[in-house]
PDB file of C-alpha atoms in Angstrom:
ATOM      1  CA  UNK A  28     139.879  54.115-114.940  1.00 59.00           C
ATOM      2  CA  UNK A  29     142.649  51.704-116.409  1.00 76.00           C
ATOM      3  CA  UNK A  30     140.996  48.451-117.379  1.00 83.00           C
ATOM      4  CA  UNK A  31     142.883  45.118-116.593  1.00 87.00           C
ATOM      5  CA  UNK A  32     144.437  43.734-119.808  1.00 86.00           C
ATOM      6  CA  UNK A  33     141.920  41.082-119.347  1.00 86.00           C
ATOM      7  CA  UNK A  34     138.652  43.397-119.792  1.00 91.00           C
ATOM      8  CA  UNK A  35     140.384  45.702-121.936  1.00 90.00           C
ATOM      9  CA  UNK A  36     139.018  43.634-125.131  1.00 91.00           C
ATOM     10  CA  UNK A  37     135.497  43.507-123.738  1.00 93.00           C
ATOM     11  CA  UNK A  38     134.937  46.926-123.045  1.00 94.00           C
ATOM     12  CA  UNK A  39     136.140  48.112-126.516  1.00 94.00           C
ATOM     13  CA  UNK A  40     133.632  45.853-127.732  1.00 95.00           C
ATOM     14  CA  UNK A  41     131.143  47.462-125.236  1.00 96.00           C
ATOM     15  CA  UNK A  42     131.933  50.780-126.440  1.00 96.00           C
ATOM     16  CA  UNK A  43     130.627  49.154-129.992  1.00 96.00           C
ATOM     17  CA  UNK A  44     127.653  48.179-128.540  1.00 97.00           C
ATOM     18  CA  UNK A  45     126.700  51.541-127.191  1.00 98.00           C
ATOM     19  CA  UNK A  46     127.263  53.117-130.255  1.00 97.00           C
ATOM     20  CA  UNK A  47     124.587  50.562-131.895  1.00 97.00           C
ATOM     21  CA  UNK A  48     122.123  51.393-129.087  1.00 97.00           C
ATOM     22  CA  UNK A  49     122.258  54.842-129.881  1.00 97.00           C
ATOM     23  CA  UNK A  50     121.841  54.219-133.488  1.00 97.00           C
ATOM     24  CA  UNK A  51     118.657  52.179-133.080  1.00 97.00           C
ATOM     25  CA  UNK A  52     116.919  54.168-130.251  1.00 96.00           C
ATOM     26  CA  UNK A  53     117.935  57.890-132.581  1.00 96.00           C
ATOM     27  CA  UNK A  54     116.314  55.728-135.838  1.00 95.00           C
ATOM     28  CA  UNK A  55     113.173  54.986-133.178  1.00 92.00           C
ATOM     29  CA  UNK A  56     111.675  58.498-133.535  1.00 89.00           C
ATOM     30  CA  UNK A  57     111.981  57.904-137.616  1.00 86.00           C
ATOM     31  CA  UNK A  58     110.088  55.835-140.247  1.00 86.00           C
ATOM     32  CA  UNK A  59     109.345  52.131-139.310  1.00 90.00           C
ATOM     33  CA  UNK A  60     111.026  51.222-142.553  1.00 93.00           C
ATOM     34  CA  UNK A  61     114.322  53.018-141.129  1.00 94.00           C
ATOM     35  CA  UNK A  62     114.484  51.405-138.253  1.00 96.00           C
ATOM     36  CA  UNK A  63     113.681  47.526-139.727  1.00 96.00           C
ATOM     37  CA  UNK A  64     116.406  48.268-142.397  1.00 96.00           C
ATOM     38  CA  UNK A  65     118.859  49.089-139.890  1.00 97.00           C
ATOM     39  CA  UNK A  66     117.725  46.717-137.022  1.00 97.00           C
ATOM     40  CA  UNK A  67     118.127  43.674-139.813  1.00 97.00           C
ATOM     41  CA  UNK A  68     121.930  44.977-140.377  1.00 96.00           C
ATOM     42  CA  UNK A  69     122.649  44.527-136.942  1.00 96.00           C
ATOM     43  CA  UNK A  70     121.099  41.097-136.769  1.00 96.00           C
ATOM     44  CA  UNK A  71     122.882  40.118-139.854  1.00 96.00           C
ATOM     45  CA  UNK A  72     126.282  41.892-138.422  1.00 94.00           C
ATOM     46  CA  UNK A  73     126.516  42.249-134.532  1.00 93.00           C
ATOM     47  CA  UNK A  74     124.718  39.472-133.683  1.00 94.00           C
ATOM     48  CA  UNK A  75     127.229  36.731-134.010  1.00 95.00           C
ATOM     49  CA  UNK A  76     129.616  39.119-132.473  1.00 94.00           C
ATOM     50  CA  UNK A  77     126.892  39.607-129.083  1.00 95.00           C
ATOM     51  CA  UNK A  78     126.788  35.843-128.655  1.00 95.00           C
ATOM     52  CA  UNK A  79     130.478  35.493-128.930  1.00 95.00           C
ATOM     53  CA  UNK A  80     130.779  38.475-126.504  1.00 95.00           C
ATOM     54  CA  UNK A  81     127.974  36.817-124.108  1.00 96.00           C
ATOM     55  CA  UNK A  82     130.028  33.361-124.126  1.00 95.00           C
ATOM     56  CA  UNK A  83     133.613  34.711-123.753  1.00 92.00           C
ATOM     57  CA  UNK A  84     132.046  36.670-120.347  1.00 93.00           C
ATOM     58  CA  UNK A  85     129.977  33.956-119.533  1.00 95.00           C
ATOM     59  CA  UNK A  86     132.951  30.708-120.068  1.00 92.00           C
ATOM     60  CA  UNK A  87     135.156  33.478-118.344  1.00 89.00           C
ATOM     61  CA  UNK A  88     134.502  34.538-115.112  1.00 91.00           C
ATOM     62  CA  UNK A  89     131.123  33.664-115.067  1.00 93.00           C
ATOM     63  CA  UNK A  90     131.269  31.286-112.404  1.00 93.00           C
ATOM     64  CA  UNK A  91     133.229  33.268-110.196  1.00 95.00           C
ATOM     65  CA  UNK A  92     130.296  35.782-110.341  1.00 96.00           C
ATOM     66  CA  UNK A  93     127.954  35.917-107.353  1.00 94.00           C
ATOM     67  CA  UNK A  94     124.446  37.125-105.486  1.00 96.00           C
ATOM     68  CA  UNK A  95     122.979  39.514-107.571  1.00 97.00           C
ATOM     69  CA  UNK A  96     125.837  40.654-109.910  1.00 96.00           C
ATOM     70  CA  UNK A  97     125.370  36.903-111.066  1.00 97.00           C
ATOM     71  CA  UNK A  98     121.597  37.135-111.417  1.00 98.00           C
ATOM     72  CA  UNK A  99     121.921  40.092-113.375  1.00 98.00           C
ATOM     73  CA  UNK A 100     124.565  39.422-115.567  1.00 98.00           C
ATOM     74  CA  UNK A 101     123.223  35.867-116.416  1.00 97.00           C
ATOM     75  CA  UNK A 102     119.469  37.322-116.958  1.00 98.00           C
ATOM     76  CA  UNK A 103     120.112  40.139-119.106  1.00 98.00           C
ATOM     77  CA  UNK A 104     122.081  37.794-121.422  1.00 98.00           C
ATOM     78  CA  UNK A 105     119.155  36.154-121.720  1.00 98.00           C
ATOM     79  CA  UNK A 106     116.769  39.012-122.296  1.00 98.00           C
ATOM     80  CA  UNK A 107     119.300  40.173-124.795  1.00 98.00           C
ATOM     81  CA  UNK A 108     119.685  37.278-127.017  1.00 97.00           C
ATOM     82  CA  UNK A 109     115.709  36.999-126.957  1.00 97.00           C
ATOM     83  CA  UNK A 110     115.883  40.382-127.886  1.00 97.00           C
ATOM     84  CA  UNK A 111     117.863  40.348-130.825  1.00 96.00           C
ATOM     85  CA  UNK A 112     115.544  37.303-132.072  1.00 96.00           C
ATOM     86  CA  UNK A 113     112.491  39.747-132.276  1.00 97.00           C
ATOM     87  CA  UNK A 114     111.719  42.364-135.178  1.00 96.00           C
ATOM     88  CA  UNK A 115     109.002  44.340-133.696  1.00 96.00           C
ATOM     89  CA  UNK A 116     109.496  48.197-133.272  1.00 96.00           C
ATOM     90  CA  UNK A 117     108.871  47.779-129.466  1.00 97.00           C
ATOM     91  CA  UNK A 118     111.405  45.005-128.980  1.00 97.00           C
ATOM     92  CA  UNK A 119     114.064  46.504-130.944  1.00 97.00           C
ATOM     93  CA  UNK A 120     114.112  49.767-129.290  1.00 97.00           C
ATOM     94  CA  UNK A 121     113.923  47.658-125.855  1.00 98.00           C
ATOM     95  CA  UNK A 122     116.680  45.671-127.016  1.00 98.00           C
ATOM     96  CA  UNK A 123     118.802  49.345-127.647  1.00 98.00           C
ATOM     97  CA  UNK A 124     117.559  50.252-124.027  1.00 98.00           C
ATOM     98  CA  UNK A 125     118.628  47.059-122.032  1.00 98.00           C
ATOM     99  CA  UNK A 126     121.843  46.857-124.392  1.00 98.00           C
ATOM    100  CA  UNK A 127     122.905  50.186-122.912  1.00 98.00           C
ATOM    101  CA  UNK A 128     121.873  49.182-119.325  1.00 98.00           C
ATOM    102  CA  UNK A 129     124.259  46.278-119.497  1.00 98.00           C
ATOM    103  CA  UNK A 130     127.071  47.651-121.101  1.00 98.00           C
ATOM    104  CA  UNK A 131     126.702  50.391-118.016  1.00 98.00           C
ATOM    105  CA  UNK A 132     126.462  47.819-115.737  1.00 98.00           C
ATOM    106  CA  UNK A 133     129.152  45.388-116.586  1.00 97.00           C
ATOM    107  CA  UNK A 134     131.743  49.030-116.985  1.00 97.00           C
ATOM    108  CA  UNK A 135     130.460  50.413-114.229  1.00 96.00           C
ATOM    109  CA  UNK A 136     129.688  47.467-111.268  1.00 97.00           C
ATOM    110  CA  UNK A 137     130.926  44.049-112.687  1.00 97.00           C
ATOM    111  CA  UNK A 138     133.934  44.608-114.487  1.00 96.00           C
ATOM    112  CA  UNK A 139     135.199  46.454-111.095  1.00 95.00           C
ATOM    113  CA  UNK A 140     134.320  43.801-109.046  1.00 96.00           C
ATOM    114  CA  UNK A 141     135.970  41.341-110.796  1.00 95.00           C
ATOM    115  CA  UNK A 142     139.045  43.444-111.065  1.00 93.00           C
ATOM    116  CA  UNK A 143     138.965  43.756-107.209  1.00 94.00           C
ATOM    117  CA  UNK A 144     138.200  40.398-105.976  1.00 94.00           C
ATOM    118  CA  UNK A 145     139.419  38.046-108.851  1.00 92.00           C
ATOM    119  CA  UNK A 146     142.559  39.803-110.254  1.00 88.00           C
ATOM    120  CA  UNK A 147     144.620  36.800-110.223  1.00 86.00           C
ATOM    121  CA  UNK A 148     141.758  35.080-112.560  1.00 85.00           C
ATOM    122  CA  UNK A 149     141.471  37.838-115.158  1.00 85.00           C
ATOM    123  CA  UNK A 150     145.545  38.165-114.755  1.00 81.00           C
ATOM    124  CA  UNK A 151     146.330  34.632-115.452  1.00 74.00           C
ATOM    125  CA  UNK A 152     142.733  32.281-116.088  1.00 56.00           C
ATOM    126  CA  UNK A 153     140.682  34.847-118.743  1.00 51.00           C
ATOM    127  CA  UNK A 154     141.925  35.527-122.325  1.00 52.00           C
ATOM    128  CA  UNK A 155     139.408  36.424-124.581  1.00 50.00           C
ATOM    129  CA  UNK A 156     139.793  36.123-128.198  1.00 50.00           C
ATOM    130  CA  UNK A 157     139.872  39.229-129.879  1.00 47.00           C
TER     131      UNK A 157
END
């Protein structure tokens, strides 16, 4: 499916963050060591990048959002950045599995419903930076 010029940006950067989650949950089944080294290059690398992401979605439509899309997009911000603040082998590869969940999630439910009930706001209102 075409992606409104809008999303376009977002969703490259989602594809990004999928390829990180399946970095981190294909290091899980190695040495501890492995996966700390690589878990403290994403902190040092992505992470800037995730809050960026998170505030670009959330300054852009995400008051326009509503019920349960809103609940869930809002909360697994929140569980995310948390996330990404812990270094234990259980939290990273949590943070891989709810980083995949709400990359699907925003592709796969949000992202369409904003492109069917908001068009005019992600044709004229949202312009994130690249």
């Amino acid at each position: 499916m075409k992606r409104s010029a809008a999303l376009t940006p977002l969703s490259r950067e989602h594809h990004q963050a999928l390829v990180i989650s399946k970095r981190i949950s294909d290091l899980g089944s190695l040495s501890d060591d492995s996966l700390s080294h690589y878990w403290q290059q994403v902190r040092d690398t992505f992470a800037e990048d995730l809050y960026t992401h998170f505030l670009q979605e959330e300054e852009g439509f995400g008051a326009v959002l509503e019920g349960e899309l809103k609940q869930r997009f809002l909360s697994d911000h929140v569980r995310l950045r948390d996330l990404l603040q812990q270094t234990d082998r259980e939290s990273i590869l949590l943070f891989a599995q709810c980083l995949k969940a709400h990359v699907r999630f925003e592709e796969r439910e949000l992202f369409g419903w904003l492109e069917q009930h908001h068009s005019q706001l992600l044709a004229e209102a949202f312009i994130p930076h690249s």
